């Protein structure tokens, strides 16, 4: 499954093959996403395979869910890049290496590529109404994450209780 997921991500990124430097930054962000795609060693089980396992458990072959799993990896890569820009706490991040303008552009592109990956569900026979619902659910969760990140950013330097911290990360 990990190999198929990696192939799906590559297919989605193929649309950017004409923009090598830009594509390199996007690929770096995907690679930097911790545990994005596990190694094929059988020991590594990453969160990115969860949509495939759920699909297999509920409705059969996991290949149908590959675009959704790829999308989740790409959305997480975008969130990681944005978080690095906002927190400025990783000297190896894209924003530290190339500046916030380049990193913001890469993260924004990752958001659009992630949604483009979801549209590939059509090729797997998923109904358009279901695809729209998936996009709505994912967007709702990412908006909630943005609200939590906003709370974190505006609270920088403030001391707050463990309870408040858990509310923010929730």
PDB file of C-alpha atoms in Angstrom:
ATOM      1  CA  UNK A   1       0.000   0.000   0.000  1.00  0.00           C
ATOM      2  CA  UNK A   2       2.854   2.388   0.780  1.00  0.00           C
ATOM      3  CA  UNK A   3       4.285   1.924  -2.691  1.00  0.00           C
ATOM      4  CA  UNK A   4       0.903   2.524  -4.325  1.00  0.00           C
ATOM      5  CA  UNK A   5       0.422   5.639  -2.211  1.00  0.00           C
ATOM      6  CA  UNK A   6       3.813   6.984  -3.258  1.00  0.00           C
ATOM      7  CA  UNK A   7       2.927   6.345  -6.915  1.00  0.00           C
ATOM      8  CA  UNK A   8      -0.377   8.205  -6.489  1.00  0.00           C
ATOM      9  CA  UNK A   9       1.414  11.206  -4.978  1.00  0.00           C
ATOM     10  CA  UNK A  10       3.850  11.197  -7.891  1.00  0.00           C
ATOM     11  CA  UNK A  11       0.962  11.105 -10.404  1.00  0.00           C
ATOM     12  CA  UNK A  12      -0.639  14.127  -8.761  1.00  0.00           C
ATOM     13  CA  UNK A  13       2.680  15.989  -8.761  1.00  0.00           C
ATOM     14  CA  UNK A  14       3.314  15.153 -12.440  1.00  0.00           C
ATOM     15  CA  UNK A  15       1.159  18.132 -13.416  1.00  0.00           C
ATOM     16  CA  UNK A  16       3.990  20.347 -12.161  1.00  0.00           C
ATOM     17  CA  UNK A  17       6.758  18.604 -14.094  1.00  0.00           C
ATOM     18  CA  UNK A  18       7.362  21.738 -16.188  1.00  0.00           C
ATOM     19  CA  UNK A  19       8.286  23.792 -13.114  1.00  0.00           C
ATOM     20  CA  UNK A  20      11.337  21.950 -11.786  1.00  0.00           C
ATOM     21  CA  UNK A  21      12.473  24.384  -9.095  1.00  0.00           C
ATOM     22  CA  UNK A  22       8.943  24.798  -7.815  1.00  0.00           C
ATOM     23  CA  UNK A  23       8.343  21.043  -7.940  1.00  0.00           C
ATOM     24  CA  UNK A  24      11.558  20.463  -5.991  1.00  0.00           C
ATOM     25  CA  UNK A  25      10.278  22.651  -3.143  1.00  0.00           C
ATOM     26  CA  UNK A  26       6.952  20.841  -3.135  1.00  0.00           C
ATOM     27  CA  UNK A  27       8.629  17.434  -3.090  1.00  0.00           C
ATOM     28  CA  UNK A  28      10.908  18.589  -0.271  1.00  0.00           C
ATOM     29  CA  UNK A  29       7.850  19.624   1.752  1.00  0.00           C
ATOM     30  CA  UNK A  30       6.224  16.240   1.146  1.00  0.00           C
ATOM     31  CA  UNK A  31       9.389  14.382   2.134  1.00  0.00           C
ATOM     32  CA  UNK A  32       9.766  16.565   5.239  1.00  0.00           C
ATOM     33  CA  UNK A  33       6.262  15.671   6.378  1.00  0.00           C
ATOM     34  CA  UNK A  34       7.121  13.329   9.185  1.00  0.00           C
ATOM     35  CA  UNK A  35       6.050   9.767   8.513  1.00  0.00           C
ATOM     36  CA  UNK A  36       4.263  10.788   5.320  1.00  0.00           C
ATOM     37  CA  UNK A  37       4.702   7.453   3.621  1.00  0.00           C
ATOM     38  CA  UNK A  38       6.188   4.581   5.578  1.00  0.00           C
ATOM     39  CA  UNK A  39       9.108   2.553   4.381  1.00  0.00           C
ATOM     40  CA  UNK A  40       8.256  -0.755   2.764  1.00  0.00           C
ATOM     41  CA  UNK A  41       9.915  -2.632   5.595  1.00  0.00           C
ATOM     42  CA  UNK A  42       6.692  -3.889   7.154  1.00  0.00           C
ATOM     43  CA  UNK A  43       7.499  -2.356  10.550  1.00  0.00           C
ATOM     44  CA  UNK A  44       6.512   1.193   9.755  1.00  0.00           C
ATOM     45  CA  UNK A  45       2.806   1.986   9.868  1.00  0.00           C
ATOM     46  CA  UNK A  46       2.109   5.635   9.246  1.00  0.00           C
ATOM     47  CA  UNK A  47      -1.079   7.644   9.566  1.00  0.00           C
ATOM     48  CA  UNK A  48      -1.074   8.095   5.783  1.00  0.00           C
ATOM     49  CA  UNK A  49      -2.148   4.497   5.265  1.00  0.00           C
ATOM     50  CA  UNK A  50      -5.198   4.827   7.516  1.00  0.00           C
ATOM     51  CA  UNK A  51      -7.632   5.857   4.714  1.00  0.00           C
ATOM     52  CA  UNK A  52      -6.511   2.817   2.730  1.00  0.00           C
ATOM     53  CA  UNK A  53      -7.014   0.452   5.653  1.00  0.00           C
ATOM     54  CA  UNK A  54     -10.450   1.901   6.427  1.00  0.00           C
ATOM     55  CA  UNK A  55     -11.473   1.568   2.776  1.00  0.00           C
ATOM     56  CA  UNK A  56     -10.292  -2.026   2.686  1.00  0.00           C
ATOM     57  CA  UNK A  57     -12.106  -2.879   5.918  1.00  0.00           C
ATOM     58  CA  UNK A  58     -15.387  -1.277   4.863  1.00  0.00           C
ATOM     59  CA  UNK A  59     -15.734  -1.670   1.119  1.00  0.00           C
ATOM     60  CA  UNK A  60     -12.972  -3.750  -0.382  1.00  0.00           C
ATOM     61  CA  UNK A  61      -9.895  -2.897  -2.440  1.00  0.00           C
ATOM     62  CA  UNK A  62      -7.987   0.063  -1.025  1.00  0.00           C
ATOM     63  CA  UNK A  63      -6.903   1.323  -4.446  1.00  0.00           C
ATOM     64  CA  UNK A  64     -10.164   3.252  -4.635  1.00  0.00           C
ATOM     65  CA  UNK A  65      -9.048   5.422  -1.699  1.00  0.00           C
ATOM     66  CA  UNK A  66      -5.538   6.161  -3.000  1.00  0.00           C
ATOM     67  CA  UNK A  67      -6.398   9.726  -4.122  1.00  0.00           C
ATOM     68  CA  UNK A  68      -7.830  10.515  -0.669  1.00  0.00           C
ATOM     69  CA  UNK A  69      -4.763   9.127   1.079  1.00  0.00           C
ATOM     70  CA  UNK A  70      -2.464  11.097  -1.244  1.00  0.00           C
ATOM     71  CA  UNK A  71      -4.523  14.198  -0.570  1.00  0.00           C
ATOM     72  CA  UNK A  72      -4.100  13.781   3.182  1.00  0.00           C
ATOM     73  CA  UNK A  73      -0.305  13.580   2.786  1.00  0.00           C
ATOM     74  CA  UNK A  74      -0.327  16.745   0.664  1.00  0.00           C
ATOM     75  CA  UNK A  75      -2.632  18.618   3.071  1.00  0.00           C
ATOM     76  CA  UNK A  76      -0.383  17.645   5.980  1.00  0.00           C
ATOM     77  CA  UNK A  77       2.700  18.799   4.076  1.00  0.00           C
ATOM     78  CA  UNK A  78       1.009  22.190   3.503  1.00  0.00           C
ATOM     79  CA  UNK A  79       0.057  22.440   7.173  1.00  0.00           C
ATOM     80  CA  UNK A  80       3.623  21.594   8.213  1.00  0.00           C
ATOM     81  CA  UNK A  81       5.084  24.293   5.943  1.00  0.00           C
ATOM     82  CA  UNK A  82       2.606  26.891   7.214  1.00  0.00           C
ATOM     83  CA  UNK A  83       3.352  25.862  10.808  1.00  0.00           C
ATOM     84  CA  UNK A  84       7.088  26.262  10.201  1.00  0.00           C
ATOM     85  CA  UNK A  85       6.510  29.746   8.770  1.00  0.00           C
ATOM     86  CA  UNK A  86       4.375  30.736  11.760  1.00  0.00           C
ATOM     87  CA  UNK A  87       6.523  29.173  14.477  1.00  0.00           C
ATOM     88  CA  UNK A  88       9.950  29.741  12.933  1.00  0.00           C
ATOM     89  CA  UNK A  89      11.349  26.966  15.108  1.00  0.00           C
ATOM     90  CA  UNK A  90      12.930  24.632  12.542  1.00  0.00           C
ATOM     91  CA  UNK A  91      16.248  25.700  11.011  1.00  0.00           C
ATOM     92  CA  UNK A  92      15.859  23.016   8.315  1.00  0.00           C
ATOM     93  CA  UNK A  93      12.400  24.160   7.172  1.00  0.00           C
ATOM     94  CA  UNK A  94      11.629  25.596   3.755  1.00  0.00           C
ATOM     95  CA  UNK A  95      10.968  29.002   5.301  1.00  0.00           C
ATOM     96  CA  UNK A  96      14.329  28.986   7.068  1.00  0.00           C
ATOM     97  CA  UNK A  97      16.159  27.914   3.925  1.00  0.00           C
ATOM     98  CA  UNK A  98      14.368  29.954   1.254  1.00  0.00           C
ATOM     99  CA  UNK A  99      12.319  32.571   3.090  1.00  0.00           C
ATOM    100  CA  UNK A 100       8.680  32.888   4.000  1.00  0.00           C
ATOM    101  CA  UNK A 101       7.578  34.010   0.513  1.00  0.00           C
ATOM    102  CA  UNK A 102       8.832  30.813  -1.143  1.00  0.00           C
ATOM    103  CA  UNK A 103       7.510  28.647   1.681  1.00  0.00           C
ATOM    104  CA  UNK A 104       4.096  30.333   1.587  1.00  0.00           C
ATOM    105  CA  UNK A 105       3.898  29.785  -2.162  1.00  0.00           C
ATOM    106  CA  UNK A 106       4.818  26.107  -1.783  1.00  0.00           C
ATOM    107  CA  UNK A 107       2.292  25.588   1.034  1.00  0.00           C
ATOM    108  CA  UNK A 108      -0.460  27.326  -0.931  1.00  0.00           C
ATOM    109  CA  UNK A 109       0.286  25.177  -3.977  1.00  0.00           C
ATOM    110  CA  UNK A 110       0.176  22.070  -1.787  1.00  0.00           C
ATOM    111  CA  UNK A 111      -3.369  22.987  -0.723  1.00  0.00           C
ATOM    112  CA  UNK A 112      -4.500  23.193  -4.351  1.00  0.00           C
ATOM    113  CA  UNK A 113      -2.652  20.012  -5.302  1.00  0.00           C
ATOM    114  CA  UNK A 114      -4.266  18.200  -2.365  1.00  0.00           C
ATOM    115  CA  UNK A 115      -7.718  19.199  -3.594  1.00  0.00           C
ATOM    116  CA  UNK A 116      -6.720  18.187  -7.119  1.00  0.00           C
ATOM    117  CA  UNK A 117      -5.774  14.776  -5.712  1.00  0.00           C
ATOM    118  CA  UNK A 118      -9.275  14.443  -4.266  1.00  0.00           C
ATOM    119  CA  UNK A 119     -10.750  15.068  -7.705  1.00  0.00           C
ATOM    120  CA  UNK A 120      -8.908  11.960  -8.890  1.00  0.00           C
ATOM    121  CA  UNK A 121     -11.488  10.010  -6.884  1.00  0.00           C
ATOM    122  CA  UNK A 122     -13.738  10.457  -9.962  1.00  0.00           C
ATOM    123  CA  UNK A 123     -11.380   8.178 -11.894  1.00  0.00           C
ATOM    124  CA  UNK A 124     -11.929   5.564  -9.178  1.00  0.00           C
ATOM    125  CA  UNK A 125     -15.707   5.649  -9.589  1.00  0.00           C
ATOM    126  CA  UNK A 126     -16.527   7.824  -6.587  1.00  0.00           C
ATOM    127  CA  UNK A 127     -19.684   9.897  -7.034  1.00  0.00           C
ATOM    128  CA  UNK A 128     -19.218  13.678  -7.337  1.00  0.00           C
ATOM    129  CA  UNK A 129     -21.549  14.328  -4.389  1.00  0.00           C
ATOM    130  CA  UNK A 130     -19.371  12.075  -2.212  1.00  0.00           C
ATOM    131  CA  UNK A 131     -16.238  13.894  -3.366  1.00  0.00           C
ATOM    132  CA  UNK A 132     -17.770  17.252  -2.454  1.00  0.00           C
ATOM    133  CA  UNK A 133     -18.692  15.866   0.981  1.00  0.00           C
ATOM    134  CA  UNK A 134     -15.116  14.627   1.508  1.00  0.00           C
ATOM    135  CA  UNK A 135     -13.775  18.080   0.594  1.00  0.00           C
ATOM    136  CA  UNK A 136     -16.258  19.715   2.989  1.00  0.00           C
ATOM    137  CA  UNK A 137     -15.216  17.438   5.873  1.00  0.00           C
ATOM    138  CA  UNK A 138     -11.494  17.910   5.247  1.00  0.00           C
ATOM    139  CA  UNK A 139     -11.898  21.680   4.951  1.00  0.00           C
ATOM    140  CA  UNK A 140     -13.879  21.763   8.218  1.00  0.00           C
ATOM    141  CA  UNK A 141     -11.077  19.964  10.060  1.00  0.00           C
ATOM    142  CA  UNK A 142      -8.365  22.138   8.563  1.00  0.00           C
ATOM    143  CA  UNK A 143     -10.304  25.298   9.436  1.00  0.00           C
ATOM    144  CA  UNK A 144     -10.493  24.016  13.002  1.00  0.00           C
ATOM    145  CA  UNK A 145      -6.742  23.406  12.928  1.00  0.00           C
ATOM    146  CA  UNK A 146      -6.214  26.959  11.650  1.00  0.00           C
ATOM    147  CA  UNK A 147      -8.296  28.310  14.528  1.00  0.00           C
ATOM    148  CA  UNK A 148      -6.142  26.355  16.972  1.00  0.00           C
ATOM    149  CA  UNK A 149      -2.968  27.578  15.281  1.00  0.00           C
ATOM    150  CA  UNK A 150      -4.274  31.146  15.512  1.00  0.00           C
ATOM    151  CA  UNK A 151      -4.794  30.706  19.249  1.00  0.00           C
ATOM    152  CA  UNK A 152      -1.232  29.392  19.516  1.00  0.00           C
ATOM    153  CA  UNK A 153       0.243  32.248  17.464  1.00  0.00           C
ATOM    154  CA  UNK A 154      -1.551  35.031  19.332  1.00  0.00           C
ATOM    155  CA  UNK A 155      -0.647  33.411  22.661  1.00  0.00           C
ATOM    156  CA  UNK A 156       3.091  33.377  21.948  1.00  0.00           C
ATOM    157  CA  UNK A 157       4.957  34.444  25.027  1.00  0.00           C
ATOM    158  CA  UNK A 158       1.892  34.011  27.220  1.00  0.00           C
ATOM    159  CA  UNK A 159       1.799  31.468  29.951  1.00  0.00           C
ATOM    160  CA  UNK A 160      -1.376  29.481  30.220  1.00  0.00           C
ATOM    161  CA  UNK A 161      -2.546  26.383  32.015  1.00  0.00           C
ATOM    162  CA  UNK A 162      -2.142  22.851  30.774  1.00  0.00           C
ATOM    163  CA  UNK A 163      -5.920  22.727  30.416  1.00  0.00           C
ATOM    164  CA  UNK A 164      -5.885  25.781  28.120  1.00  0.00           C
ATOM    165  CA  UNK A 165      -3.021  24.311  26.098  1.00  0.00           C
ATOM    166  CA  UNK A 166      -4.977  21.067  25.593  1.00  0.00           C
ATOM    167  CA  UNK A 167      -8.001  23.110  24.448  1.00  0.00           C
ATOM    168  CA  UNK A 168      -5.847  24.845  21.830  1.00  0.00           C
ATOM    169  CA  UNK A 169      -4.344  21.660  20.430  1.00  0.00           C
ATOM    170  CA  UNK A 170      -7.728  19.952  20.413  1.00  0.00           C
TER     171      UNK A 170
END
